[in-house]
PDB file of C-alpha atoms in Angstrom:
ATOM      1  CA  UNK B   1    -135.429-124.157 117.470  1.00 69.00           C
ATOM      2  CA  UNK B   2    -131.727-123.585 117.008  1.00 80.00           C
ATOM      3  CA  UNK B   3    -129.855-123.004 113.771  1.00 88.00           C
ATOM      4  CA  UNK B   4    -126.891-125.263 113.023  1.00 90.00           C
ATOM      5  CA  UNK B   5    -124.416-122.602 114.207  1.00 92.00           C
ATOM      6  CA  UNK B   6    -126.431-121.822 117.343  1.00 91.00           C
ATOM      7  CA  UNK B   7    -126.582-125.521 118.246  1.00 90.00           C
ATOM      8  CA  UNK B   8    -122.838-125.840 117.702  1.00 94.00           C
ATOM      9  CA  UNK B   9    -122.236-122.861 120.003  1.00 95.00           C
ATOM     10  CA  UNK B  10    -124.632-124.285 122.610  1.00 95.00           C
ATOM     11  CA  UNK B  11    -122.703-127.578 122.618  1.00 95.00           C
ATOM     12  CA  UNK B  12    -119.399-125.746 123.049  1.00 96.00           C
ATOM     13  CA  UNK B  13    -120.802-123.742 125.965  1.00 97.00           C
ATOM     14  CA  UNK B  14    -122.259-126.883 127.533  1.00 97.00           C
ATOM     15  CA  UNK B  15    -119.000-128.870 127.451  1.00 96.00           C
ATOM     16  CA  UNK B  16    -116.924-125.870 128.623  1.00 96.00           C
ATOM     17  CA  UNK B  17    -119.371-125.346 131.502  1.00 96.00           C
ATOM     18  CA  UNK B  18    -119.222-129.049 132.349  1.00 96.00           C
ATOM     19  CA  UNK B  19    -115.411-128.944 132.444  1.00 94.00           C
ATOM     20  CA  UNK B  20    -115.548-125.910 134.757  1.00 94.00           C
ATOM     21  CA  UNK B  21    -118.085-127.726 136.985  1.00 95.00           C
ATOM     22  CA  UNK B  22    -115.815-130.783 137.223  1.00 94.00           C
ATOM     23  CA  UNK B  23    -112.773-128.699 138.136  1.00 92.00           C
ATOM     24  CA  UNK B  24    -114.406-127.477 141.360  1.00 92.00           C
ATOM     25  CA  UNK B  25    -115.812-130.808 142.545  1.00 93.00           C
ATOM     26  CA  UNK B  26    -113.872-131.994 145.615  1.00 92.00           C
ATOM     27  CA  UNK B  27    -113.947-135.669 144.591  1.00 90.00           C
ATOM     28  CA  UNK B  28    -112.476-134.824 141.166  1.00 90.00           C
ATOM     29  CA  UNK B  29    -109.636-132.581 142.298  1.00 83.00           C
ATOM     30  CA  UNK B  30    -106.011-133.639 141.914  1.00 81.00           C
ATOM     31  CA  UNK B  31    -106.732-135.991 139.029  1.00 81.00           C
ATOM     32  CA  UNK B  32    -104.046-135.973 136.363  1.00 78.00           C
ATOM     33  CA  UNK B  33    -106.626-136.367 133.622  1.00 82.00           C
ATOM     34  CA  UNK B  34    -110.271-135.609 134.259  1.00 86.00           C
ATOM     35  CA  UNK B  35    -111.731-138.710 132.539  1.00 94.00           C
ATOM     36  CA  UNK B  36    -110.234-141.724 130.751  1.00 93.00           C
ATOM     37  CA  UNK B  37    -113.081-141.970 128.185  1.00 94.00           C
ATOM     38  CA  UNK B  38    -111.472-143.396 125.005  1.00 93.00           C
ATOM     39  CA  UNK B  39    -108.179-144.266 126.709  1.00 92.00           C
ATOM     40  CA  UNK B  40    -109.328-147.460 128.481  1.00 93.00           C
ATOM     41  CA  UNK B  41    -106.375-149.410 127.036  1.00 92.00           C
ATOM     42  CA  UNK B  42    -108.835-152.122 126.013  1.00 94.00           C
ATOM     43  CA  UNK B  43    -109.536-152.318 122.304  1.00 93.00           C
ATOM     44  CA  UNK B  44    -113.144-151.577 121.459  1.00 95.00           C
ATOM     45  CA  UNK B  45    -114.129-150.464 124.976  1.00 97.00           C
ATOM     46  CA  UNK B  46    -114.832-146.805 125.701  1.00 97.00           C
ATOM     47  CA  UNK B  47    -116.436-144.689 128.382  1.00 98.00           C
ATOM     48  CA  UNK B  48    -118.690-141.939 127.037  1.00 97.00           C
ATOM     49  CA  UNK B  49    -121.035-139.127 127.904  1.00 97.00           C
ATOM     50  CA  UNK B  50    -124.111-138.501 125.780  1.00 96.00           C
ATOM     51  CA  UNK B  51    -126.500-135.589 126.136  1.00 96.00           C
ATOM     52  CA  UNK B  52    -129.536-134.593 124.176  1.00 92.00           C
ATOM     53  CA  UNK B  53    -133.171-133.649 124.256  1.00 92.00           C
ATOM     54  CA  UNK B  54    -134.007-136.972 125.906  1.00 92.00           C
ATOM     55  CA  UNK B  55    -131.595-136.665 128.847  1.00 96.00           C
ATOM     56  CA  UNK B  56    -128.087-137.495 130.005  1.00 97.00           C
ATOM     57  CA  UNK B  57    -126.247-140.793 129.638  1.00 98.00           C
ATOM     58  CA  UNK B  58    -123.051-142.161 131.170  1.00 98.00           C
ATOM     59  CA  UNK B  59    -121.950-145.099 129.027  1.00 98.00           C
ATOM     60  CA  UNK B  60    -119.492-147.965 128.895  1.00 98.00           C
ATOM     61  CA  UNK B  61    -119.595-148.945 125.217  1.00 98.00           C
ATOM     62  CA  UNK B  62    -118.222-152.022 123.482  1.00 97.00           C
ATOM     63  CA  UNK B  63    -117.820-151.228 119.807  1.00 96.00           C
ATOM     64  CA  UNK B  64    -115.688-154.007 118.315  1.00 93.00           C
ATOM     65  CA  UNK B  65    -116.311-154.288 114.592  1.00 92.00           C
ATOM     66  CA  UNK B  66    -116.494-158.089 114.822  1.00 94.00           C
ATOM     67  CA  UNK B  67    -119.714-159.209 116.442  1.00 95.00           C
ATOM     68  CA  UNK B  68    -118.122-162.233 118.152  1.00 96.00           C
ATOM     69  CA  UNK B  69    -115.457-160.025 119.783  1.00 95.00           C
ATOM     70  CA  UNK B  70    -118.102-157.533 120.890  1.00 96.00           C
ATOM     71  CA  UNK B  71    -120.309-160.231 122.406  1.00 97.00           C
ATOM     72  CA  UNK B  72    -117.336-161.955 124.075  1.00 96.00           C
ATOM     73  CA  UNK B  73    -116.337-158.680 125.756  1.00 96.00           C
ATOM     74  CA  UNK B  74    -119.935-158.044 126.837  1.00 97.00           C
ATOM     75  CA  UNK B  75    -120.077-161.528 128.377  1.00 96.00           C
ATOM     76  CA  UNK B  76    -116.756-160.956 130.121  1.00 96.00           C
ATOM     77  CA  UNK B  77    -118.103-157.724 131.615  1.00 97.00           C
ATOM     78  CA  UNK B  78    -121.233-159.525 132.844  1.00 97.00           C
ATOM     79  CA  UNK B  79    -118.941-161.701 134.970  1.00 96.00           C
ATOM     80  CA  UNK B  80    -118.023-158.507 136.816  1.00 97.00           C
ATOM     81  CA  UNK B  81    -121.534-157.043 136.946  1.00 97.00           C
ATOM     82  CA  UNK B  82    -121.521-156.778 140.734  1.00 97.00           C
ATOM     83  CA  UNK B  83    -118.187-154.932 140.651  1.00 97.00           C
ATOM     84  CA  UNK B  84    -119.299-152.548 137.889  1.00 97.00           C
ATOM     85  CA  UNK B  85    -122.520-151.718 139.752  1.00 97.00           C
ATOM     86  CA  UNK B  86    -120.803-151.113 143.102  1.00 95.00           C
ATOM     87  CA  UNK B  87    -122.055-147.849 144.673  1.00 94.00           C
ATOM     88  CA  UNK B  88    -124.674-147.466 141.924  1.00 96.00           C
ATOM     89  CA  UNK B  89    -127.913-148.262 143.796  1.00 94.00           C
ATOM     90  CA  UNK B  90    -130.159-148.206 140.725  1.00 93.00           C
ATOM     91  CA  UNK B  91    -127.809-150.563 138.872  1.00 96.00           C
ATOM     92  CA  UNK B  92    -126.753-150.247 135.258  1.00 98.00           C
ATOM     93  CA  UNK B  93    -128.752-150.836 132.086  1.00 98.00           C
ATOM     94  CA  UNK B  94    -127.183-153.694 130.090  1.00 98.00           C
ATOM     95  CA  UNK B  95    -128.022-153.451 126.369  1.00 97.00           C
ATOM     96  CA  UNK B  96    -126.407-156.185 124.295  1.00 97.00           C
ATOM     97  CA  UNK B  97    -127.747-154.785 121.014  1.00 96.00           C
ATOM     98  CA  UNK B  98    -127.814-150.987 120.884  1.00 95.00           C
ATOM     99  CA  UNK B  99    -128.037-149.431 117.441  1.00 95.00           C
ATOM    100  CA  UNK B 100    -126.487-145.994 117.083  1.00 92.00           C
ATOM    101  CA  UNK B 101    -127.881-143.291 114.812  1.00 89.00           C
ATOM    102  CA  UNK B 102    -125.140-144.261 112.349  1.00 92.00           C
ATOM    103  CA  UNK B 103    -126.754-147.754 112.271  1.00 93.00           C
ATOM    104  CA  UNK B 104    -123.664-149.297 113.897  1.00 93.00           C
ATOM    105  CA  UNK B 105    -124.480-152.042 116.351  1.00 96.00           C
ATOM    106  CA  UNK B 106    -122.706-151.842 119.733  1.00 97.00           C
ATOM    107  CA  UNK B 107    -123.148-153.139 123.264  1.00 98.00           C
ATOM    108  CA  UNK B 108    -123.835-150.558 125.954  1.00 98.00           C
ATOM    109  CA  UNK B 109    -123.779-150.618 129.707  1.00 98.00           C
ATOM    110  CA  UNK B 110    -125.093-147.318 130.962  1.00 98.00           C
ATOM    111  CA  UNK B 111    -126.989-145.056 133.336  1.00 97.00           C
ATOM    112  CA  UNK B 112    -129.537-142.516 132.216  1.00 97.00           C
ATOM    113  CA  UNK B 113    -131.223-139.442 133.631  1.00 97.00           C
ATOM    114  CA  UNK B 114    -134.318-138.749 131.597  1.00 96.00           C
ATOM    115  CA  UNK B 115    -136.699-135.813 131.701  1.00 95.00           C
ATOM    116  CA  UNK B 116    -134.019-133.184 131.304  1.00 96.00           C
ATOM    117  CA  UNK B 117    -133.299-131.373 128.048  1.00 95.00           C
ATOM    118  CA  UNK B 118    -129.872-130.262 126.856  1.00 93.00           C
ATOM    119  CA  UNK B 119    -131.492-127.269 125.121  1.00 94.00           C
ATOM    120  CA  UNK B 120    -132.791-125.893 128.447  1.00 94.00           C
ATOM    121  CA  UNK B 121    -129.918-124.169 130.218  1.00 94.00           C
ATOM    122  CA  UNK B 122    -131.789-124.414 133.531  1.00 97.00           C
ATOM    123  CA  UNK B 123    -131.348-128.226 133.266  1.00 97.00           C
ATOM    124  CA  UNK B 124    -127.581-128.040 132.878  1.00 97.00           C
ATOM    125  CA  UNK B 125    -126.949-128.269 136.626  1.00 96.00           C
ATOM    126  CA  UNK B 126    -128.797-131.597 136.686  1.00 97.00           C
ATOM    127  CA  UNK B 127    -126.817-132.789 133.665  1.00 97.00           C
ATOM    128  CA  UNK B 128    -123.495-131.839 135.253  1.00 97.00           C
ATOM    129  CA  UNK B 129    -124.265-133.378 138.630  1.00 97.00           C
ATOM    130  CA  UNK B 130    -125.581-136.638 137.137  1.00 98.00           C
ATOM    131  CA  UNK B 131    -122.759-136.997 134.628  1.00 98.00           C
ATOM    132  CA  UNK B 132    -119.860-136.154 136.958  1.00 97.00           C
ATOM    133  CA  UNK B 133    -121.017-138.295 139.883  1.00 97.00           C
ATOM    134  CA  UNK B 134    -121.947-141.307 137.795  1.00 97.00           C
ATOM    135  CA  UNK B 135    -118.948-141.251 135.452  1.00 97.00           C
ATOM    136  CA  UNK B 136    -116.718-141.010 138.514  1.00 96.00           C
ATOM    137  CA  UNK B 137    -118.312-144.186 139.934  1.00 97.00           C
ATOM    138  CA  UNK B 138    -118.418-146.055 136.624  1.00 97.00           C
ATOM    139  CA  UNK B 139    -114.828-145.166 135.778  1.00 96.00           C
ATOM    140  CA  UNK B 140    -113.597-146.150 139.256  1.00 95.00           C
ATOM    141  CA  UNK B 141    -115.444-149.471 139.105  1.00 97.00           C
ATOM    142  CA  UNK B 142    -114.244-150.140 135.569  1.00 97.00           C
ATOM    143  CA  UNK B 143    -110.609-149.442 136.456  1.00 95.00           C
ATOM    144  CA  UNK B 144    -110.890-151.897 139.366  1.00 96.00           C
ATOM    145  CA  UNK B 145    -111.678-154.738 136.931  1.00 96.00           C
ATOM    146  CA  UNK B 146    -109.838-153.535 133.801  1.00 95.00           C
ATOM    147  CA  UNK B 147    -106.763-155.675 134.488  1.00 93.00           C
ATOM    148  CA  UNK B 148    -108.902-158.833 134.474  1.00 92.00           C
ATOM    149  CA  UNK B 149    -110.704-157.810 131.300  1.00 91.00           C
ATOM    150  CA  UNK B 150    -107.455-157.252 129.386  1.00 85.00           C
ATOM    151  CA  UNK B 151    -106.443-160.908 129.866  1.00 70.00           C
TER     152      UNK B 151
END
């Protein structure tokens, strides 16, 4: 079990190690910014990483405060499901009603890699590989349809 400070330090080491891993991946070189994440230029739509004891997650999250706006954006994204899932053989998990720990309701479209634990450093290679490869694909596919979603 980690103390609060030890867990904070572990998270810092994890994200610094992930950034170093991404910098040496051939398919990620020469990018101006490593990931777009919160800068999708679509209100209430973000790309995210999540890691924890339960595994790794690569997420496209719709977090509009208004439920009707959130559901409308989710429906719009379902129109482009085939495009979003391009080059992702297992497909994406489409969750129209995900409840965060903060009790906020959001829509999530995501991939997960379960059975790995953020607290085990020997699992970090699996985390990094899964997260980098799948965020690269999800981000690329999202950017291909983003112009249509903004309309």
